C-alpha positions as MATLAB code, in Angstrom:
seq = 'QVQFVESGGGLVEPGGSLRLSCAASGSIFRILFMGWYRQAPGKQRELVAAFTGYTTTTYADSVKGRFTISRDNAKNMMFLEMNSLKPEDTAVYYCYANTNGMGYWGEGTLVTVSS';
ca = [
     -22.103  -23.856   20.708;
     -23.298  -21.564   17.956;
     -21.134  -21.662   14.839;
     -21.212  -20.181   11.366;
     -19.183  -21.813    8.616;
     -18.579  -20.401    5.142;
     -17.952  -22.370    1.978;
     -17.856  -21.857   -1.768;
     -14.760  -19.736   -2.187;
     -12.164  -20.432   -4.820;
     -10.362  -19.152   -7.878;
     -12.416  -17.554  -10.624;
     -11.603  -15.477  -13.690;
     -12.766  -11.870  -14.006;
     -16.372  -11.798  -15.130;
     -17.078  -15.149  -13.554;
     -19.446  -16.112  -10.767;
     -19.326  -17.805   -7.387;
     -21.919  -18.666   -4.781;
     -20.902  -18.533   -1.149;
     -22.768  -20.351    1.587;
     -22.914  -19.824    5.323;
     -24.224  -22.678    7.432;
     -25.355  -22.048   10.982;
     -25.347  -24.660   13.704;
     -26.111  -24.759   17.390;
     -28.970  -23.348   19.380;
     -30.139  -20.132   17.760;
     -33.063  -18.288   19.231;
     -33.223  -15.269   16.974;
     -30.949  -13.637   14.425;
     -31.104   -9.874   14.697;
     -28.567   -9.136   11.974;
     -26.829  -11.330    9.419;
     -24.564  -10.522    6.532;
     -21.376  -10.928    4.558;
     -18.128   -9.066    5.101;
     -14.830   -9.256    3.277;
     -11.234   -8.389    4.010;
      -8.396   -8.029    1.546;
      -4.773   -8.308    2.756;
      -3.742   -5.164    4.596;
      -7.250   -3.733    4.375;
     -10.037   -3.210    6.863;
     -12.887   -5.657    6.971;
     -15.891   -4.185    5.185;
     -19.570   -4.935    4.886;
     -20.522   -6.448    1.541;
     -24.189   -7.301    1.962;
     -26.537   -7.895    4.852;
     -30.056   -8.386    6.055;
     -30.879   -5.364    8.155;
     -34.348   -6.695    8.937;
     -36.448   -9.715    8.145;
     -36.524   -8.846    4.451;
     -34.613   -5.578    4.248;
     -31.156   -5.770    2.676;
     -28.215   -3.481    2.144;
     -25.234   -3.669   -0.207;
     -21.906   -1.964   -0.516;
     -21.873    0.414   -3.468;
     -19.019   -1.549   -5.015;
     -21.123   -4.707   -5.348;
     -24.586   -3.343   -6.087;
     -26.089   -4.970   -9.134;
     -23.527   -7.777   -9.057;
     -24.026   -9.524   -5.708;
     -27.221  -10.874   -4.199;
     -27.729  -11.950   -0.604;
     -30.315  -14.586    0.246;
     -31.141  -17.090    2.953;
     -33.015  -20.282    3.644;
     -34.323  -20.104    7.190;
     -35.465  -23.732    7.234;
     -31.927  -24.875    6.409;
     -30.219  -22.275    8.604;
     -28.212  -21.054    5.653;
     -27.298  -17.752    4.073;
     -25.907  -17.251    0.592;
     -24.052  -14.682   -1.444;
     -24.387  -14.939   -5.203;
     -21.494  -13.091   -6.809;
     -21.604  -12.270  -10.498;
     -19.396  -10.261  -12.848;
     -16.505  -10.681  -10.459;
     -13.612   -8.256  -10.590;
     -10.018   -8.600   -9.365;
     -10.802   -6.067   -6.640;
     -13.345   -8.522   -5.228;
     -10.443  -10.728   -4.153;
     -10.675  -11.127   -0.390;
     -11.529  -13.456    2.432;
     -15.286  -13.427    2.806;
     -16.811  -13.802    6.243;
     -20.248  -14.674    7.478;
     -21.397  -12.639   10.471;
     -24.492  -12.877   12.597;
     -25.788  -11.289   15.742;
     -27.839  -13.826   17.633;
     -28.544  -14.845   21.208;
     -27.288  -11.440   22.282;
     -23.814  -11.905   20.757;
     -21.941  -11.452   17.511;
     -20.439  -14.442   15.691;
     -17.905  -14.616   12.881;
     -17.182  -17.515   10.576;
     -13.594  -18.470    9.781;
     -13.843  -17.065    6.267;
     -13.572  -18.425    2.745;
     -11.071  -17.099    0.221;
     -12.253  -15.713   -3.095;
      -9.549  -15.019   -5.664;
     -10.471  -13.288   -8.906;
      -7.609  -13.547  -11.358;
      -6.738  -14.540  -14.892;
];
């Protein structure tokens, strides 16, 4: 079965950096859309960054200039480099992909930005 698993979350001080990874497994024919979402407690899940095409990307205004999305197709992995982290970045970060005609969510990895 197709699965996406996030890793790399943790506790970091404001201004620090983290790199999140999303590893895909299973039989994947084609990924039509792939990106990172986040959800803070009591808040709606929101798009953080995504590939909207083979090379085209989009970012939430709140993370532009600080976060960078990338991927390694050969390794079936996607990454989110997060720099200059702020307390408001605290959330569970989720990997999402639309492939094989369906949408898939990872279980999420917690990022806590605090002193």
